[in-house]
C-alpha cells in the first residue's frame, strides 16, 4: 500500500511541472506528516523503540525547522514572514 501511494504521487508529480516553491511546500507538508507519525509512534513505543522514535522526532524536527527557514527566506514567502 505504501509503495502504491509512492508510485502514484511520483507519477502525478512527474506529469505536472512544479516550481521550486511548490516543491518546497510539498517537502514541508511531507516532513510535517512524518513528524506527526513519529510522535504518534512514540506514544505507543516501548523498550528500545523509545530511543529510536526520540531520535527520529529530533531529526525530523530539525529538517522541518530548516525547511521553514528556507521557505521564509525565499521571495515568495518573504511577504508572509
PDB file of C-alpha atoms in Angstrom:
ATOM      1  CA  UNK A   1       0.000   0.000   0.000  1.00  0.00           C
ATOM      2  CA  UNK A   2       2.783   2.454   0.845  1.00  0.00           C
ATOM      3  CA  UNK A   3       4.608   1.611  -2.374  1.00  0.00           C
ATOM      4  CA  UNK A   4       1.429   2.164  -4.421  1.00  0.00           C
ATOM      5  CA  UNK A   5       0.936   5.563  -2.801  1.00  0.00           C
ATOM      6  CA  UNK A   6       4.570   6.460  -3.537  1.00  0.00           C
ATOM      7  CA  UNK A   7       4.279   5.464  -7.184  1.00  0.00           C
ATOM      8  CA  UNK A   8       1.008   7.354  -7.554  1.00  0.00           C
ATOM      9  CA  UNK A   9       2.419  10.538  -6.005  1.00  0.00           C
ATOM     10  CA  UNK A  10       5.611  10.421  -8.029  1.00  0.00           C
ATOM     11  CA  UNK A  11       3.899   9.747 -11.342  1.00  0.00           C
ATOM     12  CA  UNK A  12       1.438  12.566 -10.712  1.00  0.00           C
ATOM     13  CA  UNK A  13       4.192  14.996  -9.804  1.00  0.00           C
ATOM     14  CA  UNK A  14       6.242  13.947 -12.831  1.00  0.00           C
ATOM     15  CA  UNK A  15       3.360  14.809 -15.161  1.00  0.00           C
ATOM     16  CA  UNK A  16       2.971  18.356 -13.969  1.00  0.00           C
ATOM     17  CA  UNK A  17       5.795  20.846 -13.866  1.00  0.00           C
ATOM     18  CA  UNK A  18       6.410  22.049 -10.353  1.00  0.00           C
ATOM     19  CA  UNK A  19       8.056  25.300  -9.479  1.00  0.00           C
ATOM     20  CA  UNK A  20      10.819  25.214  -6.872  1.00  0.00           C
ATOM     21  CA  UNK A  21       8.450  26.827  -4.365  1.00  0.00           C
ATOM     22  CA  UNK A  22       5.775  24.186  -4.809  1.00  0.00           C
ATOM     23  CA  UNK A  23       8.451  21.519  -4.325  1.00  0.00           C
ATOM     24  CA  UNK A  24       9.473  23.234  -1.111  1.00  0.00           C
ATOM     25  CA  UNK A  25       5.875  23.399   0.075  1.00  0.00           C
ATOM     26  CA  UNK A  26       5.371  19.714  -0.714  1.00  0.00           C
ATOM     27  CA  UNK A  27       8.546  18.886   1.201  1.00  0.00           C
ATOM     28  CA  UNK A  28       7.336  20.870   4.208  1.00  0.00           C
ATOM     29  CA  UNK A  29       3.976  19.119   4.160  1.00  0.00           C
ATOM     30  CA  UNK A  30       5.586  15.672   3.871  1.00  0.00           C
ATOM     31  CA  UNK A  31       8.034  16.426   6.681  1.00  0.00           C
ATOM     32  CA  UNK A  32       5.217  17.642   8.919  1.00  0.00           C
ATOM     33  CA  UNK A  33       3.317  14.413   8.264  1.00  0.00           C
ATOM     34  CA  UNK A  34       6.469  12.427   9.100  1.00  0.00           C
ATOM     35  CA  UNK A  35       6.819  14.364  12.349  1.00  0.00           C
ATOM     36  CA  UNK A  36       3.221  13.672  13.326  1.00  0.00           C
ATOM     37  CA  UNK A  37       3.686   9.987  12.541  1.00  0.00           C
ATOM     38  CA  UNK A  38       6.878   9.797  14.615  1.00  0.00           C
ATOM     39  CA  UNK A  39       5.128  11.484  17.555  1.00  0.00           C
ATOM     40  CA  UNK A  40       2.205   9.081  17.306  1.00  0.00           C
ATOM     41  CA  UNK A  41       4.543   6.096  17.148  1.00  0.00           C
ATOM     42  CA  UNK A  42       6.469   7.390  20.160  1.00  0.00           C
ATOM     43  CA  UNK A  43       3.294   7.345  22.244  1.00  0.00           C
ATOM     44  CA  UNK A  44       2.975   3.589  21.791  1.00  0.00           C
ATOM     45  CA  UNK A  45       6.668   2.665  21.797  1.00  0.00           C
ATOM     46  CA  UNK A  46       8.296   0.526  24.452  1.00  0.00           C
ATOM     47  CA  UNK A  47      11.808  -0.617  25.209  1.00  0.00           C
ATOM     48  CA  UNK A  48      14.471   0.297  22.682  1.00  0.00           C
ATOM     49  CA  UNK A  49      11.921   1.787  20.307  1.00  0.00           C
ATOM     50  CA  UNK A  50      11.549   4.773  22.635  1.00  0.00           C
ATOM     51  CA  UNK A  51      15.106   5.861  21.829  1.00  0.00           C
ATOM     52  CA  UNK A  52      14.537   5.238  18.127  1.00  0.00           C
ATOM     53  CA  UNK A  53      11.466   7.448  17.982  1.00  0.00           C
ATOM     54  CA  UNK A  54      13.117  10.157  20.073  1.00  0.00           C
ATOM     55  CA  UNK A  55      15.960  10.353  17.562  1.00  0.00           C
ATOM     56  CA  UNK A  56      13.525  10.255  14.671  1.00  0.00           C
ATOM     57  CA  UNK A  57      11.472  13.084  16.184  1.00  0.00           C
ATOM     58  CA  UNK A  58      14.576  15.208  16.786  1.00  0.00           C
ATOM     59  CA  UNK A  59      15.905  14.623  13.266  1.00  0.00           C
ATOM     60  CA  UNK A  60      12.565  15.286  11.601  1.00  0.00           C
ATOM     61  CA  UNK A  61      12.028  18.409  13.708  1.00  0.00           C
ATOM     62  CA  UNK A  62      15.443  19.722  12.632  1.00  0.00           C
ATOM     63  CA  UNK A  63      14.560  19.071   8.968  1.00  0.00           C
ATOM     64  CA  UNK A  64      11.166  20.743   9.409  1.00  0.00           C
ATOM     65  CA  UNK A  65      12.750  23.826  11.015  1.00  0.00           C
ATOM     66  CA  UNK A  66      15.306  24.018   8.209  1.00  0.00           C
ATOM     67  CA  UNK A  67      12.628  23.840   5.515  1.00  0.00           C
ATOM     68  CA  UNK A  68      10.526  26.500   7.230  1.00  0.00           C
ATOM     69  CA  UNK A  69      13.559  28.752   7.483  1.00  0.00           C
ATOM     70  CA  UNK A  70      14.306  28.160   3.811  1.00  0.00           C
ATOM     71  CA  UNK A  71      10.702  28.992   2.901  1.00  0.00           C
ATOM     72  CA  UNK A  72      10.787  32.224   4.874  1.00  0.00           C
ATOM     73  CA  UNK A  73      13.982  33.247   3.087  1.00  0.00           C
ATOM     74  CA  UNK A  74      12.529  32.662  -0.367  1.00  0.00           C
ATOM     75  CA  UNK A  75      10.999  35.544  -2.251  1.00  0.00           C
ATOM     76  CA  UNK A  76       7.516  34.051  -2.402  1.00  0.00           C
ATOM     77  CA  UNK A  77       7.204  33.653   1.336  1.00  0.00           C
ATOM     78  CA  UNK A  78       9.010  36.851   2.338  1.00  0.00           C
ATOM     79  CA  UNK A  79       5.764  38.825   2.339  1.00  0.00           C
ATOM     80  CA  UNK A  80       4.276  36.358   4.833  1.00  0.00           C
ATOM     81  CA  UNK A  81       7.217  36.315   7.238  1.00  0.00           C
TER      82      UNK A  81
END
